Short mmCIF file of C-alpha atoms in Angstrom, two decimals:
data_model
loop_
_atom_site.label_atom_id
_atom_site.label_comp_id
_atom_site.label_asym_id
_atom_site.label_seq_id
_atom_site.Cartn_x
_atom_site.Cartn_y
_atom_site.Cartn_z
CA UNK Y 1 5.51 -14.47 -14.11
CA UNK Y 2 8.65 -12.19 -14.62
CA UNK Y 3 8.73 -13.16 -18.31
CA UNK Y 4 5.06 -11.98 -18.73
CA UNK Y 5 5.85 -8.70 -17.04
CA UNK Y 6 8.92 -8.22 -19.19
CA UNK Y 7 6.89 -8.98 -22.23
CA UNK Y 8 4.20 -6.51 -21.24
CA UNK Y 9 6.81 -3.88 -20.54
CA UNK Y 10 8.43 -4.42 -23.84
CA UNK Y 11 5.15 -4.19 -25.63
CA UNK Y 12 4.57 -0.76 -24.28
CA UNK Y 13 8.23 0.55 -24.34
CA UNK Y 14 9.28 -1.23 -27.50
CA UNK Y 15 9.52 0.69 -30.67
CA UNK Y 16 6.45 -0.82 -32.29
CA UNK Y 17 3.87 0.55 -29.85
CA UNK Y 18 5.00 4.09 -29.14
CA UNK Y 19 1.43 5.27 -29.41
CA UNK Y 20 0.68 3.50 -26.05
CA UNK Y 21 3.20 5.44 -24.07
CA UNK Y 22 1.07 8.56 -23.57
CA UNK Y 23 -1.78 6.35 -22.19
CA UNK Y 24 0.69 4.68 -19.79
CA UNK Y 25 2.04 8.09 -18.65
CA UNK Y 26 -1.55 9.27 -17.86
CA UNK Y 27 -2.14 6.08 -15.81
CA UNK Y 28 1.19 6.68 -14.02
CA UNK Y 29 0.12 10.28 -13.18
CA UNK Y 30 -3.23 9.11 -11.83
CA UNK Y 31 -1.38 6.40 -9.77
CA UNK Y 32 0.99 9.02 -8.31
CA UNK Y 33 -1.92 11.27 -7.33
CA UNK Y 34 -3.61 8.32 -5.58
CA UNK Y 35 -0.36 7.52 -3.73
CA UNK Y 36 -0.10 11.25 -2.75
CA UNK Y 37 -3.63 11.06 -1.32
CA UNK Y 38 -2.77 7.95 0.76
CA UNK Y 39 0.48 9.39 2.08
CA UNK Y 40 -1.27 12.64 2.87
CA UNK Y 41 -3.85 10.77 4.98
CA UNK Y 42 -1.09 8.87 6.93
CA UNK Y 43 0.93 12.14 7.52
CA UNK Y 44 -2.24 13.82 8.72
CA UNK Y 45 -2.86 11.00 11.29
CA UNK Y 46 0.66 11.20 12.52
CA UNK Y 47 0.65 15.00 12.82
CA UNK Y 48 -2.69 14.90 14.70
CA UNK Y 49 -1.27 12.46 17.17
CA UNK Y 50 1.90 14.61 17.60
CA UNK Y 51 0.00 17.93 18.01
CA UNK Y 52 -2.45 16.47 20.71
CA UNK Y 53 0.48 14.89 22.68
CA UNK Y 54 2.35 18.25 22.68
CA UNK Y 55 -0.80 20.17 23.53
CA UNK Y 56 -1.67 17.99 26.46
CA UNK Y 57 1.93 18.19 27.80
CA UNK Y 58 1.89 21.98 27.45
CA UNK Y 59 -1.57 22.28 29.27
CA UNK Y 60 -0.28 20.16 32.15
CA UNK Y 61 2.82 22.22 32.35
CA UNK Y 62 0.78 25.52 32.31
CA UNK Y 63 -1.52 24.22 35.04
CA UNK Y 64 1.49 23.72 37.19
CA UNK Y 65 1.70 19.96 37.07
CA UNK Y 66 5.34 18.70 37.23
CA UNK Y 67 5.49 16.67 34.08
CA UNK Y 68 9.00 15.07 34.62
CA UNK Y 69 7.70 12.29 36.90
CA UNK Y 70 4.65 11.96 34.71
CA UNK Y 71 6.85 11.53 31.66
CA UNK Y 72 9.01 8.93 33.50
CA UNK Y 73 5.77 7.08 34.49
CA UNK Y 74 4.46 7.24 30.96
CA UNK Y 75 7.74 5.86 29.69
CA UNK Y 76 7.35 2.83 31.92
CA UNK Y 77 3.74 2.35 31.05
CA UNK Y 78 4.74 2.73 27.44
CA UNK Y 79 7.21 -0.16 27.74
CA UNK Y 80 4.47 -2.27 29.36
CA UNK Y 81 1.97 -1.38 26.72
CA UNK Y 82 4.54 -2.03 24.06
CA UNK Y 83 4.63 -5.60 25.05
CA UNK Y 84 0.91 -5.78 25.01
CA UNK Y 85 0.38 -3.65 21.85
CA UNK Y 86 2.27 -5.88 19.46
CA UNK Y 87 -0.77 -6.11 17.22
CA UNK Y 88 -1.11 -2.34 17.12
CA UNK Y 89 2.58 -2.00 16.26
CA UNK Y 90 2.24 -4.68 13.68
CA UNK Y 91 -0.73 -2.92 12.17
CA UNK Y 92 1.14 0.43 12.08
CA UNK Y 93 4.35 -0.87 10.57
CA UNK Y 94 2.22 -2.81 7.93
CA UNK Y 95 0.33 0.43 7.00
CA UNK Y 96 3.63 2.22 6.69
CA UNK Y 97 5.06 -0.45 4.35
CA UNK Y 98 1.83 -0.80 2.40
CA UNK Y 99 2.00 2.94 1.57
CA UNK Y 100 5.76 3.09 0.94
CA UNK Y 101 5.78 0.00 -1.31
CA UNK Y 102 2.68 1.32 -3.13
CA UNK Y 103 0.89 -2.03 -2.75
CA UNK Y 104 -2.41 -0.06 -3.08
CA UNK Y 105 -3.78 3.35 -2.50
CA UNK Y 106 -7.03 5.34 -2.22
CA UNK Y 107 -9.29 4.53 -5.21
CA UNK Y 108 -7.70 1.25 -6.01
CA UNK Y 109 -9.84 -1.94 -6.52
CA UNK Y 110 -8.39 -4.65 -4.26
CA UNK Y 111 -9.11 -8.16 -3.05
CA UNK Y 112 -8.17 -9.08 0.54
CA UNK Y 113 -9.05 -12.60 1.42
CA UNK Y 114 -12.67 -13.11 0.45
CA UNK Y 115 -13.44 -9.33 0.33
CA UNK Y 116 -13.14 -7.18 -2.72
CA UNK Y 117 -13.80 -3.46 -3.08
CA UNK Y 118 -12.57 0.05 -3.65
CA UNK Y 119 -10.05 1.53 -1.17
CA UNK Y 120 -11.63 4.48 0.66
CA UNK Y 121 -8.83 5.12 3.05
CA UNK Y 122 -5.46 3.80 4.21
CA UNK Y 123 -4.73 4.66 7.76
CA UNK Y 124 -1.87 3.82 9.97
CA UNK Y 125 -3.83 0.89 11.48
CA UNK Y 126 -6.75 0.21 9.23
CA UNK Y 127 -7.63 0.04 5.57
CA UNK Y 128 -11.24 0.80 4.70
CA UNK Y 129 -12.82 -0.62 1.54
CA UNK Y 130 -16.24 -0.56 0.17
CA UNK Y 131 -17.55 -3.51 -1.84
CA UNK Y 132 -19.95 -3.45 -4.77
CA UNK Y 133 -22.95 -3.88 -2.47
CA UNK Y 134 -22.02 -0.79 -0.47
CA UNK Y 135 -20.72 -2.63 2.59
CA UNK Y 136 -17.82 -0.73 4.25
CA UNK Y 137 -15.14 -3.19 5.49
CA UNK Y 138 -12.40 -2.28 8.00
CA UNK Y 139 -9.31 -4.38 7.64
CA UNK Y 140 -6.41 -4.26 10.02
CA UNK Y 141 -3.25 -3.58 8.02
CA UNK Y 142 -1.30 -6.33 10.05
CA UNK Y 143 -3.80 -8.90 9.05
CA UNK Y 144 -3.31 -8.49 5.34
CA UNK Y 145 -1.10 -11.35 4.19
CA UNK Y 146 -2.11 -11.55 0.51
CA UNK Y 147 -3.71 -8.86 -1.64
CA UNK Y 148 -4.79 -8.62 -5.13
CA UNK Y 149 -4.77 -5.17 -6.74
CA UNK Y 150 -6.94 -4.84 -9.89
CA UNK Y 151 -5.93 -1.19 -10.44
CA UNK Y 152 -2.19 -1.50 -10.79
CA UNK Y 153 -1.02 -2.40 -14.21
CA UNK Y 154 -2.98 -4.29 -16.80
CA UNK Y 155 -2.04 -7.73 -18.17
CA UNK Y 156 -1.41 -7.52 -21.88
CA UNK Y 157 -1.90 -10.73 -23.76
CA UNK Y 158 0.85 -12.13 -25.88
CA UNK Y 159 -0.01 -10.30 -29.14
CA UNK Y 160 3.58 -9.62 -30.18
CA UNK Y 161 5.36 -12.14 -32.21
CA UNK Y 162 7.99 -14.19 -30.45
CA UNK Y 163 11.48 -13.09 -31.06
CA UNK Y 164 13.41 -15.46 -33.47
CA UNK Y 165 14.78 -18.63 -31.75
CA UNK Y 166 12.58 -18.29 -28.58
CA UNK Y 167 10.22 -21.03 -29.73
CA UNK Y 168 13.17 -23.33 -30.55
CA UNK Y 169 14.54 -22.70 -27.04
CA UNK Y 170 11.14 -23.43 -25.35
CA UNK Y 171 10.91 -26.69 -27.45
CA UNK Y 172 14.47 -27.66 -26.31
CA UNK Y 173 13.71 -26.97 -22.65
CA UNK Y 174 10.45 -29.02 -22.89
CA UNK Y 175 12.25 -31.88 -24.53
CA UNK Y 176 14.72 -31.99 -21.57
CA UNK Y 177 12.00 -32.27 -18.95
#
């Protein structure tokens, strides 16, 4: 697998196919734009939760409710919920790593299990995709164990000639098996 990736890389970045580099740059720009959309959606979700939390605390304080005991109680409840919310935490961490590792983004065509479609949104907890029949699928990020991304990179067949001596090396390895 690594050898194929290296061959594909060398085809586009080798001296013989310089003409393909502008195409690859355009694909890279499109990919970065998709990733920016995805990260923007995640940041909007996080900011919304933060703003609402601060707003509720400020309203309670303005009404005259002593929030110190309330915050202590919320902390204890938070610990209890933390044990019960392992799935939610798993989904949130998976969503974070999906985005940071650029596994897929908005607009990518992906396969998750037996479902394939175009990514509409990547949230902290859920990825929403639409398949070719128009069905919208909501997939929890923590449940995604294996994913296929049809939009990232393209496989380039072995059209370049093998470097001198490589076929002899392969024959020698095959003979030793």
